[in-house]
Amino acid sequence: MMELSVTVAHLDRALTDWIEDEAQRTGQSVEAIVRRLLLQGLEVAQRHTMNQRYHDLDALAGTWRAADAEEFKQALVDMSQLDPTLWHPSP
């Protein structure tokens, strides 16, 4: 297994204080605490991803309320009708 060294910058004071306090309370190193937090975060993210409903286009289209969806469906009704004159040209 490859060893990776990571530096975490720009943590706010409250977080760094909590990490240091947790390390002191548990008798672990700061690195061990951060590693544990990262692993816990990944486990939560994996569980969340497995149960997550994706909304990939929300940033582009937004989220619709039920009323918005119904209005959209009604607006499309005319588009689902075929115009026979387009398929059977006049003689």
Short mmCIF file of C-alpha atoms in Angstrom, two decimals:
data_model
loop_
_atom_site.label_atom_id
_atom_site.label_comp_id
_atom_site.label_asym_id
_atom_site.label_seq_id
_atom_site.Cartn_x
_atom_site.Cartn_y
_atom_site.Cartn_z
CA MET A 1 0.00 0.00 0.00
CA MET A 2 1.35 3.41 -0.95
CA GLU A 3 1.76 5.90 1.86
CA LEU A 4 0.34 9.31 1.15
CA SER A 5 1.08 12.45 3.06
CA VAL A 6 -1.66 15.07 3.03
CA THR A 7 -1.67 18.59 4.39
CA VAL A 8 -5.00 20.12 5.30
CA ALA A 9 -4.98 23.90 5.18
CA HIS A 10 -7.49 26.57 6.12
CA LEU A 11 -9.32 24.72 8.88
CA ASP A 12 -11.13 27.10 11.17
CA ARG A 13 -10.01 27.47 14.76
CA ALA A 14 -13.00 25.63 16.23
CA LEU A 15 -12.28 22.56 14.12
CA THR A 16 -8.57 22.50 14.86
CA ASP A 17 -9.31 22.94 18.57
CA TRP A 18 -11.80 20.05 18.44
CA ILE A 19 -9.31 17.77 16.64
CA GLU A 20 -6.57 18.59 19.13
CA ASP A 21 -8.93 18.08 22.09
CA GLU A 22 -10.12 14.76 20.65
CA ALA A 23 -6.54 13.62 20.14
CA GLN A 24 -5.67 14.50 23.71
CA ARG A 25 -8.86 12.94 25.11
CA THR A 26 -8.37 9.64 23.26
CA GLY A 27 -4.59 9.51 23.50
CA GLN A 28 -4.32 9.33 19.71
CA SER A 29 -2.28 11.48 17.37
CA VAL A 30 -3.86 14.31 15.44
CA GLU A 31 -3.13 12.30 12.28
CA ALA A 32 -5.04 9.29 13.67
CA ILE A 33 -8.03 11.50 14.50
CA VAL A 34 -8.08 13.07 11.03
CA ARG A 35 -7.70 9.63 9.40
CA ARG A 36 -10.63 8.30 11.48
CA LEU A 37 -12.77 11.31 10.53
CA LEU A 38 -11.95 10.86 6.84
CA LEU A 39 -12.82 7.16 6.95
CA GLN A 40 -16.06 7.88 8.79
CA GLY A 41 -16.90 10.60 6.27
CA LEU A 42 -16.26 8.23 3.37
CA GLU A 43 -18.48 5.57 4.91
CA VAL A 44 -21.28 8.09 5.35
CA ALA A 45 -20.79 9.34 1.80
CA GLN A 46 -20.90 5.79 0.41
CA ARG A 47 -24.10 4.99 2.32
CA HIS A 48 -25.60 8.29 1.19
CA THR A 49 -24.61 7.66 -2.43
CA MET A 50 -26.11 4.17 -2.40
CA ASN A 51 -29.46 5.53 -1.18
CA GLN A 52 -29.33 8.85 -2.95
CA ARG A 53 -31.81 9.89 -5.56
CA TYR A 54 -29.95 11.84 -8.19
CA HIS A 55 -31.10 15.18 -9.45
CA ASP A 56 -28.41 15.76 -12.05
CA LEU A 57 -30.25 18.46 -13.94
CA ASP A 58 -31.46 20.47 -10.94
CA ALA A 59 -28.73 23.06 -11.44
CA LEU A 60 -29.92 23.57 -15.00
CA ALA A 61 -33.66 23.18 -14.69
CA GLY A 62 -34.38 23.63 -11.03
CA THR A 63 -36.72 21.51 -8.99
CA TRP A 64 -40.35 21.37 -9.97
CA ARG A 65 -43.28 21.28 -7.65
CA ALA A 66 -46.05 18.79 -8.46
CA ALA A 67 -48.18 21.65 -9.80
CA ASP A 68 -45.36 22.74 -12.13
CA ALA A 69 -44.99 19.20 -13.48
CA GLU A 70 -48.72 18.90 -14.08
CA GLU A 71 -48.80 22.24 -15.91
CA PHE A 72 -45.90 21.08 -18.09
CA LYS A 73 -47.66 17.79 -18.91
CA GLN A 74 -50.81 19.67 -19.88
CA ALA A 75 -48.79 21.96 -22.16
CA LEU A 76 -47.44 18.88 -23.97
CA VAL A 77 -50.85 17.27 -24.63
CA ASP A 78 -51.26 19.02 -27.99
CA MET A 79 -47.81 17.83 -29.04
CA SER A 80 -48.85 14.20 -28.62
CA GLN A 81 -51.62 14.54 -31.21
CA LEU A 82 -50.83 13.66 -34.81
CA ASP A 83 -51.96 15.92 -37.59
CA PRO A 84 -53.24 13.53 -40.31
CA THR A 85 -52.68 16.12 -43.03
CA LEU A 86 -48.96 15.87 -42.43
CA TRP A 87 -49.04 12.13 -43.18
CA HIS A 88 -51.60 12.01 -45.96
CA PRO A 89 -50.95 14.71 -48.50
CA SER A 90 -53.89 16.05 -50.45
CA PRO A 91 -54.18 14.78 -54.10
#
